[in-house]
Each structure stands twice: as C-alpha cells, then as structure tokens.
Tab-separated table of N, CA and C in Angstrom:
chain	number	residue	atom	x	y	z
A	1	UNK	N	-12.395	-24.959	-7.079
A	1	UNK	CA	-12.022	-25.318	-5.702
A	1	UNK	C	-11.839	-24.050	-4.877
A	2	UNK	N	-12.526	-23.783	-3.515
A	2	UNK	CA	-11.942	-23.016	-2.692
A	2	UNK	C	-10.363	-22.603	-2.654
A	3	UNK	N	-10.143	-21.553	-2.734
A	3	UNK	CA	-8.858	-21.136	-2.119
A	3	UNK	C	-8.326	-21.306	-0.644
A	4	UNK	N	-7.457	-21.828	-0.239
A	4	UNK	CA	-7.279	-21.567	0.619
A	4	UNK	C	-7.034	-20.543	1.256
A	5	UNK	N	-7.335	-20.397	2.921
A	5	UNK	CA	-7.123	-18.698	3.370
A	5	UNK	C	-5.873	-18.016	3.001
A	6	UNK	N	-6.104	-16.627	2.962
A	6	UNK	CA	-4.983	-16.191	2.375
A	6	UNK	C	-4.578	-15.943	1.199
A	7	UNK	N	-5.207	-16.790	0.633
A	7	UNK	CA	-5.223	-17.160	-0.997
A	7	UNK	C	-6.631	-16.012	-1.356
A	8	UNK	N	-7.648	-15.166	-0.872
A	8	UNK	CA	-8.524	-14.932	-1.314
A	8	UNK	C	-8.139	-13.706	-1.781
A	9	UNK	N	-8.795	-12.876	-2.486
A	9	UNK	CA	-7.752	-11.842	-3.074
A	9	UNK	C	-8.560	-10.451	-2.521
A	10	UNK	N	-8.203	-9.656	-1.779
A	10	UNK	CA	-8.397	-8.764	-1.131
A	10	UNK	C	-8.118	-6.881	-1.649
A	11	UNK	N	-8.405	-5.807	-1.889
A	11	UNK	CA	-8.465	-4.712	-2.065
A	11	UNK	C	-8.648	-3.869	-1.424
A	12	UNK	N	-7.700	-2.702	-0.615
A	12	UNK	CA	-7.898	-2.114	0.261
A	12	UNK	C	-7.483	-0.698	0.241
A	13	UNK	N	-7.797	0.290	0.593
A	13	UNK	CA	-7.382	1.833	0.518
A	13	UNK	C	-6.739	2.092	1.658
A	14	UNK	N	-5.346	2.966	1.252
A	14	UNK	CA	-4.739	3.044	2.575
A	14	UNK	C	-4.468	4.758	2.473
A	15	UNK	N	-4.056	5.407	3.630
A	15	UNK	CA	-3.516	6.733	3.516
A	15	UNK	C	-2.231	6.931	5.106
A	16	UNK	N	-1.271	7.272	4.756
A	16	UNK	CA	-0.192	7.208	5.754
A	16	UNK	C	0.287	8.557	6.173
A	17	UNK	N	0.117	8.455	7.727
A	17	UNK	CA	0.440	9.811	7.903
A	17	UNK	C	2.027	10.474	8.484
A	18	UNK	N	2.270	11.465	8.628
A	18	UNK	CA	3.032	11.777	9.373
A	18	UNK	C	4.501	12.677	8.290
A	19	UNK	N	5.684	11.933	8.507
A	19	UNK	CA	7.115	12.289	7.667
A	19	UNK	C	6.946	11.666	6.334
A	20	UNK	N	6.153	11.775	5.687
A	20	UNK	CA	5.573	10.794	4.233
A	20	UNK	C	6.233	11.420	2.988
A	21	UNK	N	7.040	12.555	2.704
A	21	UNK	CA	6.487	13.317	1.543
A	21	UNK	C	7.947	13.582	1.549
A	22	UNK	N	9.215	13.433	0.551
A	22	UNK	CA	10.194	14.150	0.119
A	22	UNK	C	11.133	12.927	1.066
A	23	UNK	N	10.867	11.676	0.992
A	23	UNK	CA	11.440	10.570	1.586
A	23	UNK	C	11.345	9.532	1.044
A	24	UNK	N	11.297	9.382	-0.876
A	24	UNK	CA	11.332	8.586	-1.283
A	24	UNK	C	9.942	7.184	-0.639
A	25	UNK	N	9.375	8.008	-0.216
A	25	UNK	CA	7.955	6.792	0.578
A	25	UNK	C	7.627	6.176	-1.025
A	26	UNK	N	7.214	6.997	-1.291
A	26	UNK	CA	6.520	6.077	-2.836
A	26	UNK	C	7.391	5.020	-3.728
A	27	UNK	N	8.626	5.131	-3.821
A	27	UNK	CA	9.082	4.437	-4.122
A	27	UNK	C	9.631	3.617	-3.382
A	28	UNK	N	10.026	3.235	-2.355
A	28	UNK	CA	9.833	1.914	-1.505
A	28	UNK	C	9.020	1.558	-1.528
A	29	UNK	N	7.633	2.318	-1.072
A	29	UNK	CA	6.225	1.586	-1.046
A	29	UNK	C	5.872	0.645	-2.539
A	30	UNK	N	6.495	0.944	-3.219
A	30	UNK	CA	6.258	0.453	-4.838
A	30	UNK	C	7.275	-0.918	-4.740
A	31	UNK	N	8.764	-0.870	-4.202
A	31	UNK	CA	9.359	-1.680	-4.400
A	31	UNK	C	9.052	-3.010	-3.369
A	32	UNK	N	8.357	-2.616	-2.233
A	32	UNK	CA	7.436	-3.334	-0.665
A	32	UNK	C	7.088	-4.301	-1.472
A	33	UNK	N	5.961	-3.415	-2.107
A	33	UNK	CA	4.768	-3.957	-3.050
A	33	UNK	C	5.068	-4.805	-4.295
A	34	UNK	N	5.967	-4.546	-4.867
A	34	UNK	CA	6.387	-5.560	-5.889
A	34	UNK	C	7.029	-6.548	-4.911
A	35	UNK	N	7.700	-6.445	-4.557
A	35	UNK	CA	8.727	-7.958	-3.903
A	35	UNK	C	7.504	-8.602	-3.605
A	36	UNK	N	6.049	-8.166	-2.960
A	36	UNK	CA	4.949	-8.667	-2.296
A	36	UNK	C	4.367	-9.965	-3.388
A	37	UNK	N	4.575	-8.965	-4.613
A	37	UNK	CA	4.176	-9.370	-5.635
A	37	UNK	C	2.445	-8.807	-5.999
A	38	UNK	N	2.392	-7.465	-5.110
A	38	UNK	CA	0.975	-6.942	-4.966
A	38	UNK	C	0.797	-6.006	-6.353
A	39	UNK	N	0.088	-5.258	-6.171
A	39	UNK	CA	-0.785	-4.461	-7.469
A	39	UNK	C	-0.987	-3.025	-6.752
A	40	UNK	N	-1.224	-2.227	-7.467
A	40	UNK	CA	-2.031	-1.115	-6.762
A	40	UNK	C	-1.245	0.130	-7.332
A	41	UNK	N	-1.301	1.139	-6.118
A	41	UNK	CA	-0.873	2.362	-6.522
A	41	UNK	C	-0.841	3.468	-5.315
A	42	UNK	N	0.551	4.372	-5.485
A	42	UNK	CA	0.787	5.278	-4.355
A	42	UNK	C	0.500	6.585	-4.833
A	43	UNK	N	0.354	7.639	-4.207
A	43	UNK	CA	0.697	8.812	-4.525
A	43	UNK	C	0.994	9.690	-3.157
A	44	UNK	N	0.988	10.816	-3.585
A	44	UNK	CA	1.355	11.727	-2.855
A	44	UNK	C	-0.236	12.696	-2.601
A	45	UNK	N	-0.478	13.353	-1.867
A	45	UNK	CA	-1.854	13.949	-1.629
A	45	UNK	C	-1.342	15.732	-1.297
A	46	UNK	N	-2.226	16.465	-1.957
A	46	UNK	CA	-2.223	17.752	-0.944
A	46	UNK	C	-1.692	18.446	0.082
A	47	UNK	N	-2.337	17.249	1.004
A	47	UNK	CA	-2.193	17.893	2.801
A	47	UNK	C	-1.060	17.116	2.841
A	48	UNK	N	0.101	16.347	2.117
A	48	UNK	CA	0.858	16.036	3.063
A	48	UNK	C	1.041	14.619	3.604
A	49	UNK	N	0.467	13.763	3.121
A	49	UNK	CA	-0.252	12.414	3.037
A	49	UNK	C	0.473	11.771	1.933
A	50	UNK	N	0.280	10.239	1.957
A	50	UNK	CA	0.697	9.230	0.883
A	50	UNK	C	-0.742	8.484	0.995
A	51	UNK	N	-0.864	8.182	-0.099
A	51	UNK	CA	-2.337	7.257	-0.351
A	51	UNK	C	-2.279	6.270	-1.533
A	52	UNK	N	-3.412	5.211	-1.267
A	52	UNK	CA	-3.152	4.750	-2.422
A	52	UNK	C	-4.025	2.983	-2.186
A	53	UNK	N	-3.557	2.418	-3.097
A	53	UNK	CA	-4.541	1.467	-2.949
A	53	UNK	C	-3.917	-0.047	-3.110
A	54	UNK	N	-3.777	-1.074	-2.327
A	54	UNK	CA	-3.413	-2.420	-2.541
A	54	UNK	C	-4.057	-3.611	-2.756
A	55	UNK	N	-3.819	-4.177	-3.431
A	55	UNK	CA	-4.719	-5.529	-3.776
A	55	UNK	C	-3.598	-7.096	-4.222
A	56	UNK	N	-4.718	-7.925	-3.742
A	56	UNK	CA	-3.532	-9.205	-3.996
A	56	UNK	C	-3.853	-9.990	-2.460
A	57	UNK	N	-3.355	-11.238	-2.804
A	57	UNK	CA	-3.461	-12.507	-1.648
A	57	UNK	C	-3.778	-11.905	-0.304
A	58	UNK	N	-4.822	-11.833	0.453
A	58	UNK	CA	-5.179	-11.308	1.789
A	58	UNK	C	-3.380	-11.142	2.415
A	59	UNK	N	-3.103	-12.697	2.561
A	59	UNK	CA	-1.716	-12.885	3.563
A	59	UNK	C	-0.955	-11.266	3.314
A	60	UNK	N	-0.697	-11.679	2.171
A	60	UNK	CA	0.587	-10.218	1.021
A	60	UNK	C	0.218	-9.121	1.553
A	61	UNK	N	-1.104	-9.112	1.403
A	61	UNK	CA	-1.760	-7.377	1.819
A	61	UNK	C	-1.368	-7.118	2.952
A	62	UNK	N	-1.886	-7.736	4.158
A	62	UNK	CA	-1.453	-7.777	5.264
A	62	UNK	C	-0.122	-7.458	5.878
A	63	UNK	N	0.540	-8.017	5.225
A	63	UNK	CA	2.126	-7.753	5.315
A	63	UNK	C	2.501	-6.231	4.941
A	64	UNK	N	1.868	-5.901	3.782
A	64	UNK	CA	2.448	-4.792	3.389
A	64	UNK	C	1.653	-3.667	4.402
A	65	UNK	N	0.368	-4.223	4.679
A	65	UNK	CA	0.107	-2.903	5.555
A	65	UNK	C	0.490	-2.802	6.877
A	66	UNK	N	1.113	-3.826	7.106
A	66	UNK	CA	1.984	-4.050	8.352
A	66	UNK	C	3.798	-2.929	8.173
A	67	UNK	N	3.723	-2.984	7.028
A	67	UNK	CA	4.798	-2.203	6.625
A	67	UNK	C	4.465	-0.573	6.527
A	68	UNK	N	3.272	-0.358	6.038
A	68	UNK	CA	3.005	0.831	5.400
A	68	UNK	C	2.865	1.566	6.967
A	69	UNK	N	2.309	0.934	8.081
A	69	UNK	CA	1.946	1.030	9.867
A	69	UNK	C	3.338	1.596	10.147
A	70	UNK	N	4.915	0.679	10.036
A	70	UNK	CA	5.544	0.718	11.309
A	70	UNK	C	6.834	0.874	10.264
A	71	UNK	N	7.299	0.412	8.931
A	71	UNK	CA	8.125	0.658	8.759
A	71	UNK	C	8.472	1.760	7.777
A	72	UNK	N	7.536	1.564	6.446
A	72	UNK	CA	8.181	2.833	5.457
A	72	UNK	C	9.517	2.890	4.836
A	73	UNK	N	9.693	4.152	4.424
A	73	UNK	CA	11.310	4.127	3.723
A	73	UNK	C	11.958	4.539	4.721
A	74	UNK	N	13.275	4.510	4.698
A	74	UNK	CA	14.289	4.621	5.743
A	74	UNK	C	14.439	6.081	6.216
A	75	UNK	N	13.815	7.193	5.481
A	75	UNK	CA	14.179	8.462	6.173
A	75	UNK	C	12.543	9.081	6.437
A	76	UNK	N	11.666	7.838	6.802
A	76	UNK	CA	10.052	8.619	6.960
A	76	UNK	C	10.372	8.152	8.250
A	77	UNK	N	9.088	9.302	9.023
A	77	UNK	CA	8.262	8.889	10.287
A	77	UNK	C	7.059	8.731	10.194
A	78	UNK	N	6.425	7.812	10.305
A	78	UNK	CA	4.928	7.248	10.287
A	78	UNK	C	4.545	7.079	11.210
A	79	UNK	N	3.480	8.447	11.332
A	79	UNK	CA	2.606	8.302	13.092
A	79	UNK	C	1.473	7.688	12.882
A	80	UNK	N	0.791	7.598	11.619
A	80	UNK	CA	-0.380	6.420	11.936
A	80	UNK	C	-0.825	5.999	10.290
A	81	UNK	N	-1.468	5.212	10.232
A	81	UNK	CA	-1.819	4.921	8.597
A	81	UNK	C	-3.258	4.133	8.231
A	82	UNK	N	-3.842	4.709	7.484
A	82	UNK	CA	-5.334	4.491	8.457
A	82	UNK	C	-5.797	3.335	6.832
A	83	UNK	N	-6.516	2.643	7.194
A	83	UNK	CA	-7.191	1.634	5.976
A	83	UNK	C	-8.590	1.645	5.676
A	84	UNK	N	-9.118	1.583	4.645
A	84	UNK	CA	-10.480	1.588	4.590
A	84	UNK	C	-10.893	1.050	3.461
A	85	UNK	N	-12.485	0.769	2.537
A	85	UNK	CA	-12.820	0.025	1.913
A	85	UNK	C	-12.415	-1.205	1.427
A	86	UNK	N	-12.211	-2.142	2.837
A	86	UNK	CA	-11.479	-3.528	2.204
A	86	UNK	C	-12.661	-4.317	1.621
A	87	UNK	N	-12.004	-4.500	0.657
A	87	UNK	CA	-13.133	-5.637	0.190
A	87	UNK	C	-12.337	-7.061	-0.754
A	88	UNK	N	-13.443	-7.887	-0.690
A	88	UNK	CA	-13.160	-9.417	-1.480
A	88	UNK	C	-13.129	-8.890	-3.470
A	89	UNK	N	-12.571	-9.243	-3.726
A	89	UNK	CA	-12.424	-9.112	-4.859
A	89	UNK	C	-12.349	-10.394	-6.337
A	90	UNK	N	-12.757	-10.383	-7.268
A	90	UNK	CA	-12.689	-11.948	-8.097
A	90	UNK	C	-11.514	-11.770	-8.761
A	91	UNK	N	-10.703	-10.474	-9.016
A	91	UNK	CA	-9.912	-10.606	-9.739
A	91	UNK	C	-8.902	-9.078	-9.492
A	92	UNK	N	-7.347	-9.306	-9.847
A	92	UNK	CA	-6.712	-7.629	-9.854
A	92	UNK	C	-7.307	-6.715	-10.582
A	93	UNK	N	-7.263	-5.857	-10.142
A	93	UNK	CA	-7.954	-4.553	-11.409
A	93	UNK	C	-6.607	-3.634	-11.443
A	94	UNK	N	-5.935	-4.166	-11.392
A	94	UNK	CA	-4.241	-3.250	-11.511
A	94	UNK	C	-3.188	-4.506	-12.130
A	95	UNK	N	-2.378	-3.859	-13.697
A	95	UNK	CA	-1.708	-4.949	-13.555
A	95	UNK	C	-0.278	-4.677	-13.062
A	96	UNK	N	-0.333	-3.661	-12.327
A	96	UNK	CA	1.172	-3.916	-11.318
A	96	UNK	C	1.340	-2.547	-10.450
A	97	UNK	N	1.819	-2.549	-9.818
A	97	UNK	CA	2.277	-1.450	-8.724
A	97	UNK	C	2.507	0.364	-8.877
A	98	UNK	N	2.016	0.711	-9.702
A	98	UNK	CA	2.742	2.513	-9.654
A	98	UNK	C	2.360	3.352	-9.131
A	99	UNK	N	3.544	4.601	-9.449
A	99	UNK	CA	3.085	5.638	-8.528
A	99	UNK	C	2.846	6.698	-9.485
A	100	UNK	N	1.693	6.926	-8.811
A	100	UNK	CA	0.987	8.174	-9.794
A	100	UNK	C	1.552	9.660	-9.234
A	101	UNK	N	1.526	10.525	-9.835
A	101	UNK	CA	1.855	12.008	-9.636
A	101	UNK	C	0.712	12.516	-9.184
C-alpha cells in the first residue's frame, strides 16, 4: 500500500553555519534527532561548520531542518544552514543518530 505523505522516507545532507562549534550543537542536534525519532549523523568540519546527514519520515525531516535553520543548541548562532542531495529513499541506511569526530 502507498504510504501516506509524509510517511515517505526521505535523506538529506545538511551543513550549518555560523556560532556552530564549542556549543554543544552536536549533541542537541543528536538529541533533536532522536526525540524525531530520525537516523543520521553530525559532525564537526574544518572550516568551522556542523554537517551531517538526516533521514526518516519526510514530515520528521522537515521539522528537524526547521530546527537545524532557526533554532540549534541554546548557546549557538545560526546564520544560515544550507541542504542538499535530498532524495527518496526504500529504506534507513543508519540505525540511529551519532556524532562522529
């Protein structure tokens, strides 16, 4: 049977910019993401950046990248957070949320 919308399971790359790094971001972003009940994975980047990848119920995703946009952990500033390779997916390829080093 079709899923209903929302229900389709979605995979997306994100990278967040701005006050990201030495603000506990990754681990909220991990705890976002579990309450979401999503999959994936954060890290920390080079330049200064958080990145990483989410997957799970379109709706869920959505939400969280609605979070990853405007809210964050309580001592970041997030000036922009950019998304890319979304795609449809048949199944998780993560079986739960971490943050990589």
């Amino acid at each position: 049977s079709a899923m209903a919308e929302g229900e389709a399971l979605v995979s997306v790359d994100y990278e967040v910019f701005g006050k990201v790094q030495g603000v506990f971001f990754r681990k909220y972003t991990q705890g976002e993401a579990k309450r979401l009940g999503l999959v994936g994975w954060v890290q920390n980047t080079s330049h200064g950046t958080v990145q990483g990848q989410i997957q799970g119920p379109t709706a869920r995703v959505r939400e969280l990248q609605e979070w990853l946009r405007k809210i964050g952990s309580p001592q970041s500033r997030i000036s922009r957070a950019e998304f890319s390779n979304e795609k449809n997916i048949e199944a998780l390829e993560h079986k739960d949320f971490q943050i990589l080093k």
